[in-house]
PDB file of C-alpha atoms in Angstrom:
ATOM      1  CA  MET A  30      11.192  25.627 -58.201  1.00 49.00           C
ATOM      2  CA  SER A  31      11.115  23.018 -55.448  1.00 51.00           C
ATOM      3  CA  HIS A  32      12.905  19.726 -55.879  1.00 55.00           C
ATOM      4  CA  PRO A  33      10.666  16.668 -56.626  1.00 55.00           C
ATOM      5  CA  THR A  34      12.104  14.813 -53.620  1.00 54.00           C
ATOM      6  CA  THR A  35      11.230  17.736 -51.333  1.00 56.00           C
ATOM      7  CA  ARG A  36       7.673  17.870 -52.695  1.00 58.00           C
ATOM      8  CA  SER A  37       7.317  14.127 -52.257  1.00 60.00           C
ATOM      9  CA  SER A  38       8.512  14.332 -48.637  1.00 61.00           C
ATOM     10  CA  ALA A  39       6.143  17.219 -47.863  1.00 63.00           C
ATOM     11  CA  GLY A  40       3.241  15.352 -49.474  1.00 64.00           C
ATOM     12  CA  SER A  41       4.030  12.234 -47.470  1.00 67.00           C
ATOM     13  CA  LYS A  42       4.152  14.257 -44.254  1.00 72.00           C
ATOM     14  CA  SER A  43       0.797  15.895 -45.019  1.00 77.00           C
ATOM     15  CA  ALA A  44      -0.743  12.507 -45.761  1.00 77.00           C
ATOM     16  CA  THR A  45       0.610  11.173 -42.461  1.00 77.00           C
ATOM     17  CA  VAL A  46      -0.839  14.094 -40.494  1.00 81.00           C
ATOM     18  CA  ALA A  47      -4.199  13.715 -42.275  1.00 84.00           C
ATOM     19  CA  TRP A  48      -4.203   9.975 -41.530  1.00 81.00           C
ATOM     20  CA  LEU A  49      -3.386  10.623 -37.864  1.00 82.00           C
ATOM     21  CA  VAL A  50      -6.156  13.253 -37.553  1.00 86.00           C
ATOM     22  CA  ARG A  51      -8.656  10.821 -39.104  1.00 86.00           C
ATOM     23  CA  ARG A  52      -7.563   8.073 -36.706  1.00 82.00           C
ATOM     24  CA  VAL A  53      -7.905  10.354 -33.676  1.00 84.00           C
ATOM     25  CA  LEU A  54     -11.369  11.547 -34.768  1.00 88.00           C
ATOM     26  CA  LEU A  55     -12.390   7.957 -35.445  1.00 86.00           C
ATOM     27  CA  GLY A  56     -11.058   7.057 -32.016  1.00 83.00           C
ATOM     28  CA  VAL A  57     -13.189   9.742 -30.362  1.00 86.00           C
ATOM     29  CA  LEU A  58     -16.255   8.433 -32.237  1.00 89.00           C
ATOM     30  CA  ILE A  59     -15.482   4.850 -31.206  1.00 87.00           C
ATOM     31  CA  LEU A  60     -15.053   5.832 -27.547  1.00 86.00           C
ATOM     32  CA  VAL A  61     -18.387   7.691 -27.639  1.00 88.00           C
ATOM     33  CA  LEU A  62     -20.046   4.566 -29.080  1.00 89.00           C
ATOM     34  CA  VAL A  63     -18.303   2.440 -26.443  1.00 86.00           C
ATOM     35  CA  SER A  64     -19.588   4.744 -23.704  1.00 86.00           C
ATOM     36  CA  MET A  65     -23.141   4.467 -25.110  1.00 88.00           C
ATOM     37  CA  LEU A  66     -22.919   0.684 -25.339  1.00 87.00           C
ATOM     38  CA  LEU A  67     -21.423   0.473 -21.857  1.00 83.00           C
ATOM     39  CA  PHE A  68     -24.173   2.673 -20.423  1.00 83.00           C
ATOM     40  CA  LEU A  69     -26.911   0.642 -22.087  1.00 84.00           C
ATOM     41  CA  VAL A  70     -25.426  -2.700 -20.991  1.00 80.00           C
ATOM     42  CA  THR A  71     -25.051  -1.613 -17.379  1.00 76.00           C
ATOM     43  CA  GLN A  72     -28.581  -0.227 -17.373  1.00 74.00           C
ATOM     44  CA  ALA A  73     -29.823  -3.592 -18.647  1.00 73.00           C
ATOM     45  CA  LEU A  74     -28.389  -5.491 -15.666  1.00 69.00           C
ATOM     46  CA  PRO A  75     -31.148  -7.393 -13.850  1.00 68.00           C
ATOM     47  CA  GLY A  76     -32.753  -5.858 -10.805  1.00 69.00           C
ATOM     48  CA  ASP A  77     -33.889  -2.407  -9.664  1.00 71.00           C
ATOM     49  CA  VAL A  78     -30.848  -0.386  -8.603  1.00 71.00           C
ATOM     50  CA  ALA A  79     -32.810   1.539  -5.983  1.00 73.00           C
ATOM     51  CA  ARG A  80     -34.248  -1.660  -4.527  1.00 73.00           C
ATOM     52  CA  ILE A  81     -30.788  -3.298  -4.445  1.00 70.00           C
ATOM     53  CA  VAL A  82     -29.239  -0.283  -2.701  1.00 70.00           C
ATOM     54  CA  LEU A  83     -31.982   0.009  -0.053  1.00 72.00           C
ATOM     55  CA  GLY A  84     -32.493  -3.687   0.489  1.00 72.00           C
ATOM     56  CA  LYS A  85     -35.584  -5.858   0.356  1.00 72.00           C
ATOM     57  CA  ASP A  86     -37.094  -4.310   3.512  1.00 74.00           C
ATOM     58  CA  ALA A  87     -37.357  -0.806   1.978  1.00 76.00           C
ATOM     59  CA  THR A  88     -40.814   0.595   1.409  1.00 80.00           C
ATOM     60  CA  ALA A  89     -42.150   1.558  -2.011  1.00 79.00           C
ATOM     61  CA  GLU A  90     -41.957   5.244  -1.024  1.00 81.00           C
ATOM     62  CA  GLN A  91     -38.280   4.940  -0.091  1.00 78.00           C
ATOM     63  CA  VAL A  92     -37.497   3.169  -3.370  1.00 79.00           C
ATOM     64  CA  ALA A  93     -39.388   5.823  -5.368  1.00 82.00           C
ATOM     65  CA  ASP A  94     -37.581   8.623  -3.506  1.00 81.00           C
ATOM     66  CA  LEU A  95     -34.157   7.099  -4.240  1.00 76.00           C
ATOM     67  CA  ARG A  96     -35.038   6.565  -7.906  1.00 77.00           C
ATOM     68  CA  LEU A  97     -35.942  10.248  -8.081  1.00 79.00           C
ATOM     69  CA  ARG A  98     -32.660  11.340  -6.427  1.00 74.00           C
ATOM     70  CA  LEU A  99     -30.599   9.090  -8.744  1.00 73.00           C
ATOM     71  CA  GLY A 100     -32.427  10.376 -11.817  1.00 75.00           C
ATOM     72  CA  LEU A 101     -33.645   6.895 -12.704  1.00 76.00           C
ATOM     73  CA  ASP A 102     -37.094   8.313 -13.488  1.00 76.00           C
ATOM     74  CA  GLN A 103     -35.670  10.332 -16.407  1.00 82.00           C
ATOM     75  CA  PRO A 104     -35.522   9.096 -20.032  1.00 83.00           C
ATOM     76  CA  LEU A 105     -32.527   6.894 -20.828  1.00 83.00           C
ATOM     77  CA  ALA A 106     -31.024   9.493 -23.205  1.00 85.00           C
ATOM     78  CA  ALA A 107     -31.155  12.167 -20.495  1.00 86.00           C
ATOM     79  CA  GLN A 108     -29.525   9.780 -18.005  1.00 85.00           C
ATOM     80  CA  TYR A 109     -26.731   9.002 -20.494  1.00 86.00           C
ATOM     81  CA  TRP A 110     -26.074  12.673 -21.266  1.00 88.00           C
ATOM     82  CA  HIS A 111     -25.962  13.546 -17.568  1.00 85.00           C
ATOM     83  CA  TRP A 112     -23.547  10.675 -16.904  1.00 84.00           C
ATOM     84  CA  LEU A 113     -21.278  11.443 -19.886  1.00 85.00           C
ATOM     85  CA  THR A 114     -20.998  15.175 -19.153  1.00 87.00           C
ATOM     86  CA  GLY A 115     -20.329  14.323 -15.529  1.00 84.00           C
ATOM     87  CA  VAL A 116     -17.470  11.979 -16.455  1.00 84.00           C
ATOM     88  CA  LEU A 117     -15.957  14.525 -18.850  1.00 85.00           C
ATOM     89  CA  THR A 118     -16.096  17.281 -16.227  1.00 85.00           C
ATOM     90  CA  GLY A 119     -14.811  15.112 -13.376  1.00 80.00           C
ATOM     91  CA  GLU A 120     -18.208  14.836 -11.670  1.00 82.00           C
ATOM     92  CA  MET A 121     -18.445  11.058 -11.751  1.00 81.00           C
ATOM     93  CA  GLY A 122     -21.135  10.758  -9.127  1.00 81.00           C
ATOM     94  CA  THR A 123     -21.120   8.731  -5.924  1.00 83.00           C
ATOM     95  CA  SER A 124     -20.937   5.041  -5.272  1.00 85.00           C
ATOM     96  CA  LEU A 125     -24.281   3.352  -4.680  1.00 80.00           C
ATOM     97  CA  GLU A 126     -22.600   0.889  -2.328  1.00 78.00           C
ATOM     98  CA  ASN A 127     -20.947   3.202   0.214  1.00 79.00           C
ATOM     99  CA  GLY A 128     -21.798   6.773  -0.865  1.00 80.00           C
ATOM    100  CA  GLU A 129     -18.159   7.743  -1.541  1.00 86.00           C
ATOM    101  CA  PRO A 130     -17.300   9.844  -4.603  1.00 88.00           C
ATOM    102  CA  VAL A 131     -16.500   7.590  -7.561  1.00 88.00           C
ATOM    103  CA  ALA A 132     -13.301   9.568  -8.236  1.00 88.00           C
ATOM    104  CA  ASP A 133     -12.055   8.769  -4.713  1.00 89.00           C
ATOM    105  CA  ILE A 134     -12.635   5.060  -5.349  1.00 89.00           C
ATOM    106  CA  ILE A 135     -11.360   4.866  -8.920  1.00 90.00           C
ATOM    107  CA  GLY A 136      -8.315   7.149  -8.500  1.00 90.00           C
ATOM    108  CA  PRO A 137      -6.261   5.035  -6.039  1.00 91.00           C
ATOM    109  CA  ARG A 138      -7.367   1.828  -7.795  1.00 91.00           C
ATOM    110  CA  ALA A 139      -6.229   3.177 -11.163  1.00 90.00           C
ATOM    111  CA  LEU A 140      -2.852   4.103  -9.633  1.00 91.00           C
ATOM    112  CA  ASN A 141      -2.449   0.555  -8.292  1.00 91.00           C
ATOM    113  CA  SER A 142      -3.308  -0.934 -11.706  1.00 90.00           C
ATOM    114  CA  PHE A 143      -0.984   1.510 -13.459  1.00 89.00           C
ATOM    115  CA  THR A 144       1.852   0.491 -11.118  1.00 91.00           C
ATOM    116  CA  LEU A 145       1.232  -3.191 -11.801  1.00 90.00           C
ATOM    117  CA  GLY A 146       1.143  -2.650 -15.574  1.00 88.00           C
ATOM    118  CA  LEU A 147       4.188  -0.348 -15.566  1.00 89.00           C
ATOM    119  CA  PHE A 148       6.368  -2.752 -13.580  1.00 91.00           C
ATOM    120  CA  SER A 149       5.328  -5.577 -15.909  1.00 90.00           C
ATOM    121  CA  MET A 150       6.050  -3.631 -19.114  1.00 87.00           C
ATOM    122  CA  VAL A 151       9.446  -2.482 -17.784  1.00 90.00           C
ATOM    123  CA  LEU A 152      10.350  -6.174 -17.518  1.00 91.00           C
ATOM    124  CA  ILE A 153       8.530  -7.429 -20.608  1.00 90.00           C
ATOM    125  CA  LEU A 154      10.142  -5.185 -23.229  1.00 85.00           C
ATOM    126  CA  PRO A 155      13.876  -5.823 -22.545  1.00 88.00           C
ATOM    127  CA  LEU A 156      13.393  -9.499 -21.645  1.00 91.00           C
ATOM    128  CA  ALA A 157      11.366 -10.167 -24.811  1.00 89.00           C
ATOM    129  CA  VAL A 158      14.056  -8.554 -26.988  1.00 86.00           C
ATOM    130  CA  VAL A 159      16.932 -10.427 -25.321  1.00 89.00           C
ATOM    131  CA  ILE A 160      15.178 -13.815 -25.309  1.00 91.00           C
ATOM    132  CA  GLY A 161      13.755 -13.383 -28.824  1.00 89.00           C
ATOM    133  CA  VAL A 162      17.121 -12.382 -30.318  1.00 87.00           C
ATOM    134  CA  PHE A 163      18.968 -15.126 -28.450  1.00 89.00           C
ATOM    135  CA  SER A 164      16.447 -17.741 -29.600  1.00 90.00           C
ATOM    136  CA  ALA A 165      16.713 -16.530 -33.206  1.00 88.00           C
ATOM    137  CA  HIS A 166      20.508 -16.555 -32.973  1.00 83.00           C
ATOM    138  CA  LYS A 167      20.322 -20.196 -31.786  1.00 86.00           C
ATOM    139  CA  ARG A 168      17.710 -21.058 -34.385  1.00 87.00           C
ATOM    140  CA  ASP A 169      16.712 -24.733 -34.521  1.00 86.00           C
ATOM    141  CA  SER A 170      18.880 -25.511 -31.503  1.00 90.00           C
ATOM    142  CA  PRO A 171      17.384 -27.363 -28.483  1.00 91.00           C
ATOM    143  CA  LEU A 172      17.148 -24.026 -26.620  1.00 91.00           C
ATOM    144  CA  ASP A 173      15.270 -22.406 -29.514  1.00 90.00           C
ATOM    145  CA  ARG A 174      12.877 -25.329 -29.803  1.00 92.00           C
ATOM    146  CA  ALA A 175      12.311 -25.315 -26.048  1.00 92.00           C
ATOM    147  CA  PHE A 176      11.512 -21.592 -26.144  1.00 90.00           C
ATOM    148  CA  VAL A 177       9.054 -22.016 -29.023  1.00 90.00           C
ATOM    149  CA  ALA A 178       7.339 -24.922 -27.266  1.00 91.00           C
ATOM    150  CA  VAL A 179       7.085 -23.181 -23.882  1.00 90.00           C
ATOM    151  CA  SER A 180       5.909 -19.909 -25.413  1.00 89.00           C
ATOM    152  CA  SER A 181       3.253 -21.754 -27.434  1.00 87.00           C
ATOM    153  CA  LEU A 182       2.040 -23.451 -24.251  1.00 87.00           C
ATOM    154  CA  PHE A 183       1.840 -20.240 -22.207  1.00 83.00           C
ATOM    155  CA  THR A 184       0.213 -18.320 -25.053  1.00 81.00           C
ATOM    156  CA  ALA A 185      -2.596 -20.888 -25.048  1.00 83.00           C
ATOM    157  CA  LEU A 186      -3.085 -20.684 -21.274  1.00 85.00           C
ATOM    158  CA  PRO A 187      -5.455 -18.094 -19.770  1.00 85.00           C
ATOM    159  CA  ALA A 188      -3.862 -15.622 -17.362  1.00 84.00           C
ATOM    160  CA  PHE A 189      -5.797 -16.967 -14.378  1.00 86.00           C
ATOM    161  CA  VAL A 190      -4.387 -20.472 -14.971  1.00 90.00           C
ATOM    162  CA  VAL A 191      -0.823 -19.122 -14.994  1.00 90.00           C
ATOM    163  CA  GLY A 192      -1.601 -17.147 -11.832  1.00 89.00           C
ATOM    164  CA  MET A 193      -3.008 -20.196 -10.055  1.00 90.00           C
ATOM    165  CA  LEU A 194       0.041 -22.261 -11.035  1.00 91.00           C
ATOM    166  CA  LEU A 195       2.370 -19.626  -9.585  1.00 92.00           C
ATOM    167  CA  ILE A 196       0.328 -19.504  -6.376  1.00 90.00           C
ATOM    168  CA  ALA A 197       0.446 -23.304  -6.133  1.00 89.00           C
ATOM    169  CA  PHE A 198       4.224 -23.337  -6.445  1.00 89.00           C
ATOM    170  CA  PHE A 199       5.345 -20.208  -4.599  1.00 89.00           C
ATOM    171  CA  ALA A 200       2.600 -19.439  -2.078  1.00 87.00           C
ATOM    172  CA  THR A 201       1.737 -22.881  -0.717  1.00 82.00           C
ATOM    173  CA  SER A 202       3.627 -25.647   1.040  1.00 74.00           C
ATOM    174  CA  VAL A 203       5.606 -26.451  -2.138  1.00 74.00           C
ATOM    175  CA  PHE A 204       7.912 -23.445  -1.641  1.00 80.00           C
ATOM    176  CA  GLY A 205       5.888 -21.007   0.425  1.00 79.00           C
ATOM    177  CA  VAL A 206       8.218 -18.068  -0.163  1.00 86.00           C
ATOM    178  CA  LEU A 207       5.757 -15.451  -1.480  1.00 88.00           C
ATOM    179  CA  PRO A 208       2.295 -14.231  -0.429  1.00 89.00           C
ATOM    180  CA  GLY A 209      -0.548 -15.578  -2.558  1.00 86.00           C
ATOM    181  CA  VAL A 210      -2.727 -12.552  -1.732  1.00 88.00           C
ATOM    182  CA  SER A 211      -1.554  -9.121  -2.810  1.00 88.00           C
ATOM    183  CA  ASP A 212      -3.734  -6.892  -0.678  1.00 86.00           C
ATOM    184  CA  ILE A 213      -2.530  -3.290  -0.343  1.00 87.00           C
ATOM    185  CA  PRO A 214      -3.984  -1.257   2.563  1.00 88.00           C
ATOM    186  CA  PRO A 215      -6.024   1.783   1.473  1.00 85.00           C
ATOM    187  CA  GLY A 216      -3.874   4.909   1.289  1.00 84.00           C
ATOM    188  CA  ASP A 217      -0.602   2.972   0.922  1.00 88.00           C
ATOM    189  CA  MET A 218       1.455   2.858  -2.254  1.00 91.00           C
ATOM    190  CA  PRO A 219       1.814  -0.595  -3.854  1.00 90.00           C
ATOM    191  CA  TRP A 220       5.601  -0.289  -4.141  1.00 90.00           C
ATOM    192  CA  TRP A 221       5.790  -0.196  -0.336  1.00 92.00           C
ATOM    193  CA  TYR A 222       4.987  -3.922  -0.477  1.00 92.00           C
ATOM    194  CA  PRO A 223       7.352  -5.349  -3.124  1.00 91.00           C
ATOM    195  CA  ALA A 224       6.851  -8.978  -2.025  1.00 91.00           C
ATOM    196  CA  ARG A 225       3.107  -8.684  -2.718  1.00 92.00           C
ATOM    197  CA  LEU A 226       3.794  -7.454  -6.247  1.00 92.00           C
ATOM    198  CA  VAL A 227       6.104 -10.313  -7.229  1.00 93.00           C
ATOM    199  CA  LEU A 228       3.526 -12.913  -8.257  1.00 93.00           C
ATOM    200  CA  PRO A 229       1.085 -10.544 -10.088  1.00 92.00           C
ATOM    201  CA  VAL A 230       3.959  -8.895 -11.964  1.00 93.00           C
ATOM    202  CA  THR A 231       5.505 -12.295 -12.740  1.00 93.00           C
ATOM    203  CA  THR A 232       2.208 -13.545 -14.182  1.00 93.00           C
ATOM    204  CA  LEU A 233       1.844 -10.575 -16.530  1.00 91.00           C
ATOM    205  CA  THR A 234       5.546 -10.640 -17.403  1.00 91.00           C
ATOM    206  CA  LEU A 235       5.529 -14.337 -18.283  1.00 91.00           C
ATOM    207  CA  MET A 236       2.530 -13.920 -20.568  1.00 88.00           C
ATOM    208  CA  GLY A 237       3.991 -10.831 -22.248  1.00 88.00           C
ATOM    209  CA  VAL A 238       7.587 -12.021 -22.639  1.00 90.00           C
ATOM    210  CA  LEU A 239       6.692 -15.371 -24.131  1.00 89.00           C
ATOM    211  CA  TYR A 240       4.281 -13.814 -26.637  1.00 87.00           C
ATOM    212  CA  LEU A 241       6.358 -10.797 -27.612  1.00 87.00           C
ATOM    213  CA  GLY A 242       9.579 -12.829 -27.548  1.00 89.00           C
ATOM    214  CA  ARG A 243       8.239 -15.053 -30.318  1.00 88.00           C
ATOM    215  CA  LEU A 244       7.428 -12.004 -32.440  1.00 86.00           C
ATOM    216  CA  VAL A 245      10.895 -10.540 -31.839  1.00 87.00           C
ATOM    217  CA  ARG A 246      12.411 -13.899 -32.776  1.00 90.00           C
ATOM    218  CA  ALA A 247      10.486 -13.969 -36.065  1.00 88.00           C
ATOM    219  CA  SER A 248      11.365 -10.324 -36.835  1.00 85.00           C
ATOM    220  CA  PHE A 249      15.049 -10.940 -36.120  1.00 84.00           C
ATOM    221  CA  ILE A 250      15.137 -14.006 -38.381  1.00 88.00           C
ATOM    222  CA  ASP A 251      13.527 -11.954 -41.174  1.00 86.00           C
ATOM    223  CA  ALA A 252      16.052  -9.174 -40.629  1.00 83.00           C
ATOM    224  CA  MET A 253      19.012 -11.582 -40.776  1.00 82.00           C
ATOM    225  CA  ASN A 254      17.659 -13.024 -44.049  1.00 84.00           C
ATOM    226  CA  SER A 255      17.069  -9.603 -45.604  1.00 83.00           C
ATOM    227  CA  GLU A 256      19.012  -8.256 -48.576  1.00 83.00           C
ATOM    228  CA  TYR A 257      20.657  -5.421 -46.658  1.00 79.00           C
ATOM    229  CA  VAL A 258      22.110  -7.827 -44.096  1.00 81.00           C
ATOM    230  CA  GLN A 259      23.288 -10.177 -46.839  1.00 82.00           C
ATOM    231  CA  MET A 260      24.913  -7.184 -48.533  1.00 83.00           C
ATOM    232  CA  ALA A 261      26.614  -6.253 -45.259  1.00 82.00           C
ATOM    233  CA  VAL A 262      27.979  -9.783 -45.009  1.00 81.00           C
ATOM    234  CA  LEU A 263      29.334  -9.604 -48.581  1.00 82.00           C
ATOM    235  CA  LYS A 264      31.033  -6.294 -47.726  1.00 81.00           C
ATOM    236  CA  GLY A 265      32.876  -8.091 -44.977  1.00 79.00           C
ATOM    237  CA  LEU A 266      31.376  -6.182 -42.026  1.00 80.00           C
ATOM    238  CA  SER A 267      31.922  -7.758 -38.626  1.00 78.00           C
ATOM    239  CA  GLY A 268      29.190  -9.888 -37.132  1.00 76.00           C
ATOM    240  CA  ARG A 269      28.936  -7.474 -34.179  1.00 78.00           C
ATOM    241  CA  ARG A 270      28.364  -4.494 -36.479  1.00 81.00           C
ATOM    242  CA  ILE A 271      25.825  -6.383 -38.588  1.00 79.00           C
ATOM    243  CA  LEU A 272      23.963  -7.372 -35.434  1.00 77.00           C
ATOM    244  CA  PHE A 273      23.848  -4.013 -33.644  1.00 77.00           C
ATOM    245  CA  ARG A 274      23.846  -1.591 -36.604  1.00 77.00           C
ATOM    246  CA  HIS A 275      21.632  -3.387 -39.102  1.00 76.00           C
ATOM    247  CA  ALA A 276      19.718  -6.467 -37.937  1.00 78.00           C
ATOM    248  CA  LEU A 277      18.755  -5.575 -34.355  1.00 77.00           C
ATOM    249  CA  PRO A 278      17.383  -2.026 -34.959  1.00 77.00           C
ATOM    250  CA  ASN A 279      15.211  -3.260 -37.831  1.00 76.00           C
ATOM    251  CA  ALA A 280      13.988  -6.259 -35.856  1.00 75.00           C
ATOM    252  CA  ILE A 281      13.071  -4.047 -32.888  1.00 75.00           C
ATOM    253  CA  ALA A 282      11.360  -1.490 -35.158  1.00 73.00           C
ATOM    254  CA  ALA A 283       9.264  -4.272 -36.700  1.00 71.00           C
ATOM    255  CA  SER A 284       8.304  -5.480 -33.208  1.00 73.00           C
ATOM    256  CA  LEU A 285       7.238  -2.093 -31.793  1.00 74.00           C
ATOM    257  CA  PRO A 286       3.605  -2.331 -33.012  1.00 74.00           C
ATOM    258  CA  ALA A 287       3.386  -5.762 -31.420  1.00 76.00           C
ATOM    259  CA  ALA A 288       4.794  -4.314 -28.184  1.00 77.00           C
ATOM    260  CA  SER A 289       1.969  -1.762 -28.153  1.00 75.00           C
ATOM    261  CA  LEU A 290      -0.571  -4.538 -28.673  1.00 73.00           C
ATOM    262  CA  VAL A 291       1.020  -6.501 -25.816  1.00 80.00           C
ATOM    263  CA  THR A 292       0.625  -3.401 -23.656  1.00 79.00           C
ATOM    264  CA  ALA A 293      -3.052  -3.210 -24.614  1.00 74.00           C
ATOM    265  CA  VAL A 294      -3.510  -6.899 -23.799  1.00 74.00           C
ATOM    266  CA  THR A 295      -1.683  -6.362 -20.493  1.00 78.00           C
ATOM    267  CA  VAL A 296      -4.226  -3.650 -19.603  1.00 76.00           C
ATOM    268  CA  THR A 297      -7.067  -6.132 -19.967  1.00 72.00           C
ATOM    269  CA  GLY A 298      -5.008  -8.952 -18.407  1.00 78.00           C
ATOM    270  CA  VAL A 299      -4.598  -6.806 -15.312  1.00 82.00           C
ATOM    271  CA  VAL A 300      -8.312  -7.303 -14.554  1.00 83.00           C
ATOM    272  CA  VAL A 301      -7.936 -11.085 -14.382  1.00 87.00           C
ATOM    273  CA  VAL A 302      -4.621 -11.015 -12.519  1.00 90.00           C
ATOM    274  CA  GLU A 303      -5.925  -8.553  -9.928  1.00 90.00           C
ATOM    275  CA  TYR A 304      -8.891 -10.818  -9.268  1.00 89.00           C
ATOM    276  CA  VAL A 305      -6.693 -13.919  -8.886  1.00 90.00           C
ATOM    277  CA  TYR A 306      -4.395 -12.197  -6.341  1.00 91.00           C
ATOM    278  CA  SER A 307      -7.082  -9.993  -4.705  1.00 90.00           C
ATOM    279  CA  TYR A 308      -5.004  -6.985  -5.726  1.00 92.00           C
ATOM    280  CA  PRO A 309      -6.926  -3.726  -5.083  1.00 92.00           C
ATOM    281  CA  GLY A 310      -6.800  -2.301  -8.590  1.00 90.00           C
ATOM    282  CA  LEU A 311      -9.206  -1.117 -11.234  1.00 89.00           C
ATOM    283  CA  GLY A 312     -10.078  -4.677 -12.269  1.00 87.00           C
ATOM    284  CA  THR A 313     -11.178  -5.781  -8.808  1.00 89.00           C
ATOM    285  CA  ALA A 314     -13.118  -2.519  -8.439  1.00 90.00           C
ATOM    286  CA  VAL A 315     -15.048  -3.362 -11.616  1.00 88.00           C
ATOM    287  CA  VAL A 316     -15.702  -6.953 -10.500  1.00 87.00           C
ATOM    288  CA  SER A 317     -16.855  -5.740  -7.077  1.00 88.00           C
ATOM    289  CA  ALA A 318     -19.103  -3.136  -8.723  1.00 87.00           C
ATOM    290  CA  VAL A 319     -20.719  -5.839 -10.875  1.00 84.00           C
ATOM    291  CA  ASN A 320     -21.461  -7.959  -7.804  1.00 82.00           C
ATOM    292  CA  SER A 321     -22.921  -5.059  -5.831  1.00 80.00           C
ATOM    293  CA  HIS A 322     -24.711  -3.455  -8.804  1.00 79.00           C
ATOM    294  CA  ASP A 323     -22.724  -0.248  -8.209  1.00 83.00           C
ATOM    295  CA  LEU A 324     -23.357   1.269 -11.647  1.00 83.00           C
ATOM    296  CA  PRO A 325     -21.383   4.550 -11.293  1.00 85.00           C
ATOM    297  CA  VAL A 326     -18.172   2.711 -10.324  1.00 89.00           C
ATOM    298  CA  LEU A 327     -18.762  -0.015 -12.919  1.00 87.00           C
ATOM    299  CA  GLN A 328     -19.327   2.467 -15.758  1.00 86.00           C
ATOM    300  CA  VAL A 329     -16.320   4.689 -15.026  1.00 89.00           C
ATOM    301  CA  GLY A 330     -13.930   1.801 -14.326  1.00 89.00           C
ATOM    302  CA  THR A 331     -14.885  -0.031 -17.517  1.00 87.00           C
ATOM    303  CA  LEU A 332     -14.682   3.159 -19.584  1.00 87.00           C
ATOM    304  CA  ILE A 333     -11.124   3.818 -18.346  1.00 89.00           C
ATOM    305  CA  LEU A 334     -10.061   0.265 -19.250  1.00 86.00           C
ATOM    306  CA  ALA A 335     -11.661   0.532 -22.705  1.00 85.00           C
ATOM    307  CA  THR A 336     -10.008   3.903 -23.325  1.00 87.00           C
ATOM    308  CA  ALA A 337      -6.577   2.598 -22.325  1.00 86.00           C
ATOM    309  CA  TYR A 338      -7.037  -0.445 -24.565  1.00 83.00           C
ATOM    310  CA  TYR A 339      -7.986   1.730 -27.534  1.00 82.00           C
ATOM    311  CA  VAL A 340      -5.135   4.216 -26.984  1.00 84.00           C
ATOM    312  CA  PHE A 341      -2.513   1.453 -27.061  1.00 81.00           C
ATOM    313  CA  ASN A 342      -4.127  -0.061 -30.173  1.00 79.00           C
ATOM    314  CA  LEU A 343      -3.950   3.353 -31.819  1.00 80.00           C
ATOM    315  CA  LEU A 344      -0.300   3.624 -30.796  1.00 79.00           C
ATOM    316  CA  ALA A 345       0.332   0.223 -32.413  1.00 75.00           C
ATOM    317  CA  ASP A 346      -1.247   1.467 -35.667  1.00 77.00           C
ATOM    318  CA  VAL A 347       0.864   4.636 -35.610  1.00 78.00           C
ATOM    319  CA  LEU A 348       4.078   2.690 -35.003  1.00 73.00           C
ATOM    320  CA  ALA A 349       3.168   0.219 -37.763  1.00 71.00           C
ATOM    321  CA  MET A 350       2.592   3.077 -40.207  1.00 71.00           C
ATOM    322  CA  MET A 351       5.893   4.699 -39.238  1.00 71.00           C
ATOM    323  CA  GLY A 352       7.574   1.347 -39.777  1.00 63.00           C
ATOM    324  CA  ARG A 353       6.124   1.065 -43.299  1.00 62.00           C
ATOM    325  CA  GLN A 354       7.446   4.520 -44.143  1.00 64.00           C
ATOM    326  CA  ARG A 355      11.026   3.726 -43.053  1.00 59.00           C
TER     327      ARG A 355
END
């Protein structure tokens, strides 16, 4: 006969797996709905795509021929199914602006955006923990109050305002030590130009550290006021052991879901930051596609951003659930 504790643990594990399967299936459904909404919205953009591609001097026959080749004469449902199956099988079509395969345009841009986001998150996570814990440790001191005030200010500011402020200080006559434009030549890796990454990465890092740092601060204060820490104090454990063995791990565990949400926000913030610094990433590709009515590039780029945002939100939910089960 199995022990009640063993049965309870097995039941909890089964419930967790069932919950995760439901979340993944729900995620697939949501992404399908997002792809449908995205397709419909891009199709509703003003103007005839064929006319825009060929220009105003094109004849009616030329416009009709291009509409036929692009499949624009087919029902909307057939167009959506053709586009979706193409994306899922890697056949993303060709750009309406220059005729290049969409994968060849989106691939390098996605790598540039991934590099920008990765460098930012590598800095955000440790800095937010250190600053949040230090601020909580100096609670109600002038340094703590200054951190809370500055973080509140930067949290309220849009990313493009922070980016413009950094450009004004570090890329103009005030200091003039860093480039204000982060252009990366096609075919080159972004890490070959570290100076051009400094300001975009700093913008994302500032926004992330000041937001996540406040959450870490609050989690650490809660941990220090918890019963298990108070019990550790009564047992006479050293302050170092209480900090690193009890308070800090629990504070970090409580902040992990927020870190995933910050990562998701950073994914969307990349679009704005890339535009501010003219960085050739996925965000600027989407903005350029909107301006030129390049629907294939616009649809795939936006779908990748939406998928990344949802995946990190799902990761936040999973980490939060694991935290509740600890």
